[in-house]
Structures are given as C-alpha cells and as structure tokens.
GROMACS .gro file of C-alpha atoms in nm:
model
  242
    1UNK     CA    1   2.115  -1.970  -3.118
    2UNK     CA    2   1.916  -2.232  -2.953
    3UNK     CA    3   1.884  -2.322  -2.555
    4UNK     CA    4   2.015  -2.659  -2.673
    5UNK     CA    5   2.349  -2.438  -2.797
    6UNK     CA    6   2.340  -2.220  -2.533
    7UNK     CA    7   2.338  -2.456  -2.271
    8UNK     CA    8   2.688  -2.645  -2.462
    9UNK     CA    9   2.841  -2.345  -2.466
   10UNK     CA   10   2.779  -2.253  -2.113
   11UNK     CA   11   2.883  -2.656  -2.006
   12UNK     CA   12   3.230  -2.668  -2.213
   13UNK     CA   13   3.344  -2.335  -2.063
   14UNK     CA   14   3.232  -2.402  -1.703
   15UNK     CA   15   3.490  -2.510  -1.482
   16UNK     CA   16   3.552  -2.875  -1.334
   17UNK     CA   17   3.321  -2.964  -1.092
   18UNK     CA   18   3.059  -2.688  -1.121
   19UNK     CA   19   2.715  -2.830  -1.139
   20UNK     CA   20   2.504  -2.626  -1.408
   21UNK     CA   21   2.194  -2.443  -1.245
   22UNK     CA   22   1.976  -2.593  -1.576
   23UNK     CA   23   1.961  -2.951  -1.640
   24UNK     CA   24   1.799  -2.918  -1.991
   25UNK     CA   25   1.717  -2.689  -2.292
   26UNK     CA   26   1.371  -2.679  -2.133
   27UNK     CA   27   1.482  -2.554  -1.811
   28UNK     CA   28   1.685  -2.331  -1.906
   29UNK     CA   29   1.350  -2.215  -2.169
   30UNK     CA   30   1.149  -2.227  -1.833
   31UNK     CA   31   1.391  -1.998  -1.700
   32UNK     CA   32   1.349  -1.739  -1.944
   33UNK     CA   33   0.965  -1.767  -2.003
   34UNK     CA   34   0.952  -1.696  -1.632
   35UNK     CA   35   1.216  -1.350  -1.615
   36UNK     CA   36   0.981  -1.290  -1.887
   37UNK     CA   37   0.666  -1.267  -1.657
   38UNK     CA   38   0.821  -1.154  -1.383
   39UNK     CA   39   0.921  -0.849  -1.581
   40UNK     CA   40   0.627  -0.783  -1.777
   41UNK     CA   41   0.443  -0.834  -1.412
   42UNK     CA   42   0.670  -0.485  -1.281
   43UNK     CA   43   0.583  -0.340  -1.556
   44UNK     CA   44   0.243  -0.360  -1.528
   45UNK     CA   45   0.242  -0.228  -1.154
   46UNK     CA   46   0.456   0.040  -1.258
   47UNK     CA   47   0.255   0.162  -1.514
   48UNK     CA   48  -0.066   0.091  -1.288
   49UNK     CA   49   0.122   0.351  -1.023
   50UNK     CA   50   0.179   0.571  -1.267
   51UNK     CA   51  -0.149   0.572  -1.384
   52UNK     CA   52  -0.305   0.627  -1.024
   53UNK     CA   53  -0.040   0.875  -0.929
   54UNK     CA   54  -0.132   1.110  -1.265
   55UNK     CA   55  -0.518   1.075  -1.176
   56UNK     CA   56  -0.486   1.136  -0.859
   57UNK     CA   57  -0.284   1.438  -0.922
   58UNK     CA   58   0.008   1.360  -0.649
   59UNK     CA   59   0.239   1.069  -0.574
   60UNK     CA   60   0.197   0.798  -0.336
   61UNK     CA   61   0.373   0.931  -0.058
   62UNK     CA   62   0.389   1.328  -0.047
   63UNK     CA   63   0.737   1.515  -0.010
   64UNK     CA   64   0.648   1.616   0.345
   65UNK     CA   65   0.664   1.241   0.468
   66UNK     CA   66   0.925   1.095   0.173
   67UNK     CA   67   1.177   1.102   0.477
   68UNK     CA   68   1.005   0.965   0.705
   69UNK     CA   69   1.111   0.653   0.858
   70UNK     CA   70   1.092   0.459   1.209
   71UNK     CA   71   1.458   0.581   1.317
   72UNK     CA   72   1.363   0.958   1.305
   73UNK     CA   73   1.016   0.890   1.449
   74UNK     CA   74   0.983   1.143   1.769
   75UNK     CA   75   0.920   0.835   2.043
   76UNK     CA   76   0.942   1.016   2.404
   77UNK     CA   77   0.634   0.910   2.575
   78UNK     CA   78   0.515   0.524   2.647
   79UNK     CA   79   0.261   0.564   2.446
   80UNK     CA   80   0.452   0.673   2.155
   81UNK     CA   81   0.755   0.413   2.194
   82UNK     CA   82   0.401   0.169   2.172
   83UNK     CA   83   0.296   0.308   1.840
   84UNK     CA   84   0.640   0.280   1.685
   85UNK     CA   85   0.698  -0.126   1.803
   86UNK     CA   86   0.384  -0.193   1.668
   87UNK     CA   87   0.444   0.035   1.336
   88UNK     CA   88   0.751  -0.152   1.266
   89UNK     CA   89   0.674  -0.509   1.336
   90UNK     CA   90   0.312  -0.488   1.128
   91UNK     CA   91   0.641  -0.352   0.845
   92UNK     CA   92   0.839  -0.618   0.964
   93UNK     CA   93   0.566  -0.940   0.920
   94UNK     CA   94   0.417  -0.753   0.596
   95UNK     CA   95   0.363  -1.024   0.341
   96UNK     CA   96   0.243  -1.302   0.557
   97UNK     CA   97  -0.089  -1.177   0.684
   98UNK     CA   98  -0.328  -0.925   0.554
   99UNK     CA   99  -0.480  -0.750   0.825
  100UNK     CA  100  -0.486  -0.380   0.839
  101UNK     CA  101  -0.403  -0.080   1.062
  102UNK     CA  102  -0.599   0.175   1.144
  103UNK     CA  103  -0.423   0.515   1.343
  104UNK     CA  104  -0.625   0.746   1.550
  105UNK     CA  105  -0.585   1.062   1.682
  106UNK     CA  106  -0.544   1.415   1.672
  107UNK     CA  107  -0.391   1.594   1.463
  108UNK     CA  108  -0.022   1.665   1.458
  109UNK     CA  109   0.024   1.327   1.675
  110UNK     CA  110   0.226   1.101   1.389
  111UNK     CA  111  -0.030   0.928   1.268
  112UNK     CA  112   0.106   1.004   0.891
  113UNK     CA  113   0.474   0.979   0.984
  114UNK     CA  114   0.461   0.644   1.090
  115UNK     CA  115   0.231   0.525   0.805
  116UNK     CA  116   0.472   0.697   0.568
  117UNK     CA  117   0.761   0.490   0.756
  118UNK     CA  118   0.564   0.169   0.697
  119UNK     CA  119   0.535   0.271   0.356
  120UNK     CA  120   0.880   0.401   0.271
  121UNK     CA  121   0.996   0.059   0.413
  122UNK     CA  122   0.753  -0.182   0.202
  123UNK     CA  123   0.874   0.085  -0.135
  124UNK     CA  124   1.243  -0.008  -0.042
  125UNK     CA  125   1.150  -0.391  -0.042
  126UNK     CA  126   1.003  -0.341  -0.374
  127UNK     CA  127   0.669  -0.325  -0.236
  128UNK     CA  128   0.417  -0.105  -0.446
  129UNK     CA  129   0.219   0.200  -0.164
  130UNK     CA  130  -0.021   0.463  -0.231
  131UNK     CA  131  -0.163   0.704   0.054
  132UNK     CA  132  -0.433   0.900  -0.059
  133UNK     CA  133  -0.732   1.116   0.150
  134UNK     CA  134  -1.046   1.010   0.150
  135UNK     CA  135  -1.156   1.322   0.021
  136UNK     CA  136  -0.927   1.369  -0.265
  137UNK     CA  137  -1.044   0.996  -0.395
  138UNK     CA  138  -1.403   1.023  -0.380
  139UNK     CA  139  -1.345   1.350  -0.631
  140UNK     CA  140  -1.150   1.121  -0.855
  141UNK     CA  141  -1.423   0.837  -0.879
  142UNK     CA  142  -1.670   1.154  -0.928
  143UNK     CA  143  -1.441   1.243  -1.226
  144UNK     CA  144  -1.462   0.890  -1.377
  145UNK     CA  145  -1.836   0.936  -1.477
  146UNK     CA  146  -1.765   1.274  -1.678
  147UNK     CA  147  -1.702   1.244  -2.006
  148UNK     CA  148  -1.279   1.229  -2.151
  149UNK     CA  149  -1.192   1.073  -1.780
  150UNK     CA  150  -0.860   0.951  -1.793
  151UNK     CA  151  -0.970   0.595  -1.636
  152UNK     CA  152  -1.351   0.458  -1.605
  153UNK     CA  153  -1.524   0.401  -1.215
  154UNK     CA  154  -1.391   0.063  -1.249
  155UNK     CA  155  -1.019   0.126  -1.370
  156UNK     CA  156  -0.986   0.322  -1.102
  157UNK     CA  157  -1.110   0.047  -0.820
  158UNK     CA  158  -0.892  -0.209  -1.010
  159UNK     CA  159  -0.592  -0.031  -0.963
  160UNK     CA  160  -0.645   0.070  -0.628
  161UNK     CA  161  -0.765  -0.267  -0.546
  162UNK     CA  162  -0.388  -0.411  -0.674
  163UNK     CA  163  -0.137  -0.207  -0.522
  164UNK     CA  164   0.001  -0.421  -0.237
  165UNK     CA  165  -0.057  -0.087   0.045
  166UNK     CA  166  -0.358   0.109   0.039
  167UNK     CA  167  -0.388   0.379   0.304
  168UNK     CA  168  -0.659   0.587   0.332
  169UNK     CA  169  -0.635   0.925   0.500
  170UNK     CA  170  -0.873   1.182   0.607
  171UNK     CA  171  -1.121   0.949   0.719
  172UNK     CA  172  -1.373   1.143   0.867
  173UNK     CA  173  -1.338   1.436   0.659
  174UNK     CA  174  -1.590   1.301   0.348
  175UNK     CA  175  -1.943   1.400   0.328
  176UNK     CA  176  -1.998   1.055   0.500
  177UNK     CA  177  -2.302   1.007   0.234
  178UNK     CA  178  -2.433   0.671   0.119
  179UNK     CA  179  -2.225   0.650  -0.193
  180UNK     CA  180  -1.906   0.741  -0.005
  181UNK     CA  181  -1.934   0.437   0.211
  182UNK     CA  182  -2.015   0.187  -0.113
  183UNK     CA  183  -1.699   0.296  -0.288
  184UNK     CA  184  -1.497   0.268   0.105
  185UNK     CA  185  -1.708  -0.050   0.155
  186UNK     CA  186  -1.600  -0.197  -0.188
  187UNK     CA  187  -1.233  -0.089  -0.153
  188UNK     CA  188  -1.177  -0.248   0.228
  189UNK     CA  189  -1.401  -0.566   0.104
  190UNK     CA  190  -1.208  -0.640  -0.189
  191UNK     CA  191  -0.871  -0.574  -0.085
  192UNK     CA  192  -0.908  -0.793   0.213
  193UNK     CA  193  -1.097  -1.078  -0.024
  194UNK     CA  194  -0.759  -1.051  -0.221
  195UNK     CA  195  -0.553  -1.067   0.131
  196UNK     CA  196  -0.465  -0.707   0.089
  197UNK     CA  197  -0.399  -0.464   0.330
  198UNK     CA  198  -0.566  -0.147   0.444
  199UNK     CA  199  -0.413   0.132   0.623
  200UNK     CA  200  -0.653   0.399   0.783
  201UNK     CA  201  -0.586   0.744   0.948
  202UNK     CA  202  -0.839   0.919   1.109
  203UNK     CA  203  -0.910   1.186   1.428
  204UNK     CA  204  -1.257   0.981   1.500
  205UNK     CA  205  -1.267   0.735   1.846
  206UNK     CA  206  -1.391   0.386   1.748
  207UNK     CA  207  -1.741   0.534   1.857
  208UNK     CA  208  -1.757   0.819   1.564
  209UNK     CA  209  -1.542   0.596   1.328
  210UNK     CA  210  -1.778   0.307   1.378
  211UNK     CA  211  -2.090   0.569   1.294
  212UNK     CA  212  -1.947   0.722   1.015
  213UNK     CA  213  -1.821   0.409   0.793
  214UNK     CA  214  -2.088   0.154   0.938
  215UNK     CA  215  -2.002  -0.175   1.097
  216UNK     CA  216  -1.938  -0.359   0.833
  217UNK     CA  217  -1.651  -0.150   0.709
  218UNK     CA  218  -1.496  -0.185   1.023
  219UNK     CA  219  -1.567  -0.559   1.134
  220UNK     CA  220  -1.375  -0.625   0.760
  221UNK     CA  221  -1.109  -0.415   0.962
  222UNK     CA  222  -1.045  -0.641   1.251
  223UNK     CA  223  -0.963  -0.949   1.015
  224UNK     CA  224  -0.646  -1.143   1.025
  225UNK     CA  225  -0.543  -0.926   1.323
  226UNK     CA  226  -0.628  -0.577   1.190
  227UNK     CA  227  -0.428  -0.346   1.475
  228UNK     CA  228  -0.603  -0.017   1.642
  229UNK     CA  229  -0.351   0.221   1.746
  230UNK     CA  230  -0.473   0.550   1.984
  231UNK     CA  231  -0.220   0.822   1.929
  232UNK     CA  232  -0.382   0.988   2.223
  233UNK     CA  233  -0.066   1.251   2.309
  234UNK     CA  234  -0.047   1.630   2.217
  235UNK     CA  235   0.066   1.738   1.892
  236UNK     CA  236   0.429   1.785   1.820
  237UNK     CA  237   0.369   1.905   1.408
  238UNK     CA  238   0.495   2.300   1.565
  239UNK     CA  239   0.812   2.115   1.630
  240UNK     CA  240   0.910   2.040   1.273
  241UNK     CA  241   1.112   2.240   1.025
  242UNK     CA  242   1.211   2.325   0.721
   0.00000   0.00000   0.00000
C-alpha cells in the first residue's frame, strides 16, 4: 500500500474536525524516512556502547555506583550541600553547553557518587555515559596495536569521542608519560571540538593536576564554563554497606 492510500484511509476514518498531522503522501514519506534515521541512529550508539563496554571489560557505570543518585547523596556539611547544587544543575542544563567538570579530592569524599548521579540521570533521559579510569583505558589503547584487537587505536577514540558523557577517573594514577597525555590530550580536544563533555575525577590540587596533564589539557577544561569542584571534607566510604 502506498502513502497516497495510506493517508485516504487514515482521512475517511478520522473523525469530523480532526486536522491530519500529514498534509501529503510526501510528508507522511518524510515522516517515515526520518523514524527511520532516528532508529538506525540508537542503534548505532547502542552497538557503539556495547562495543566499548566489551573492550573495556566493564560497563559504563559499575554496580557499586548504579544506585547512586542526587537524593541519596550524603550532603551534611556546606561544602557538600555545594557539590550536590552544582552536581545537579550542570545534570539539569546538560545539552545546552559543553563544558566539563572536573571533581577533586580525597578519596572516599563522593567524588564518584555524584558523577555516577549525573550519569544515572543523563542514562534515564536517554543520554548515552561511560566512566572509565584512566588507567584501565590507556591498557585498552595499548591492546589496540597487538595483533586480533577487537577494535583498532582509532575505533577506540571514535567511540569514545561519540558517547554524549565521558568521565575519566583515576586521573593521577597513569604513568603520566608522554604518550598518556597525547591520547588524554586528543580525547579532551576532540570531545570539546564536537561540544562534548568531559567529566574528570582526580585526588590532585589544580597545582599537581595542572603538572601532570600539562596546561593545555586543562585550559581545554575551563571552556564553555568547565566547573572545579574541591571535595575537601573527610571520607565517609567506612560508612557504606552492603
């Protein structure tokens, strides 16, 4: 059956006074050749994910932080209450800029519970998220030059280049060798070339993270707004349970 018959049909059994949505065959073509697109466009991040998530070896988010959200964030002190109004309006405004965030502090502070909020928020809008060390990726890109690799050096910088969050944890933990900081340096510059977002987690000052990733690294950091957050409180991790 045609548009042209489709589009009869749909007029001679439509009630009195309801305005069709498609003025024409074409439009109603338009329609379809667009769904089409749009679907073969999710399926194409999907598989992208699921490509990234079996090289990498773990999913984007790991089971420690999959319930993490900005409601069961532990927000006693000023400072904290600070990090979480910040946390959730950088979720909130996500879409219409493309600056970054970068968390630092000790360990056990919530640096990785509120990233995982921001994330588990943006994967309920049907936004695509991946948090992955800094450590764990440069072995990956060292596996794409041995022979039978799953995806080639550059696969693997497309697809982390596409998905719409990219945090990077760990930072500060790499050998903090030249190489290191081309792959970081390529990552930050073309995500942010493509106006897309780069998350950063890290126990260094601005001093030590400044010295380990170079300046230009982090002057690509402070564009469109990029926010610093100091989680500069005692850890609370012996708190948590089972």
């Amino acid at each position: 059956m045609s548009a042209f018959d489709v589009l009869k049909r749909l007029r001679a059994v439509m009630p009195e006074g309801v305005t069709p949505k498609f003025e024409s065959a074409a439009d109603l073509m338009a329609w379809h050749q667009e769904q089409g697109r749009l679907t073969a466009a999710r399926i194409a991040e999907q598989n992208r994910l699921t490509r990234l998530q079996s090289v990498l070896g773990r999913s984007g988010i790991q089971e420690l932080h999959r319930t993490c959200t900005f409601q069961n964030y532990n927000a006693e002190l000023a400072g904290q209450q600070h990090a979480l109004a910040k946390s959730k309006a950088w979720a909130a405004k996500f879409g219409t800029g493309f600056g970054g965030f970068i968390f630092s502090g000790g360990c056990g502070t919530g640096k990785n519970h509120l990233a995982a909020a921001i994330g588990n928020a943006l994967l309920g809008d049907g936004k695509s998220v991946l948090v992955v060390t800094v450590p764990d990726l440069m072995m990956r890109f060292r596996e794409t030059y041995q022979t039978g690799s799953k995806l080639s050096e550059s696969d693997l910088m497309n697809d982390l280049c596409n998905v719409d969050l990219l945090v990077l944890d760990d930072i500060g933990v790499q050998r903090g060798n030249t190489n290191e900081n081309v792959v970081l340096f390529q990552i930050v510059d073309r995500r942010l070339s493509n106006k897309k977002p780069v998350g950063m987690l890290t126990n260094l000052d601005s001093t030590a993270l400044t010295e380990l990733l170079g300046p230009r690294i982090m002057d690509r950091m402070t564009m469109d707004g990029g926010m610093w957050i100091n989680f500069d409180w005692p850890s609370y991790r012996r708190s948590v349970k089972s």
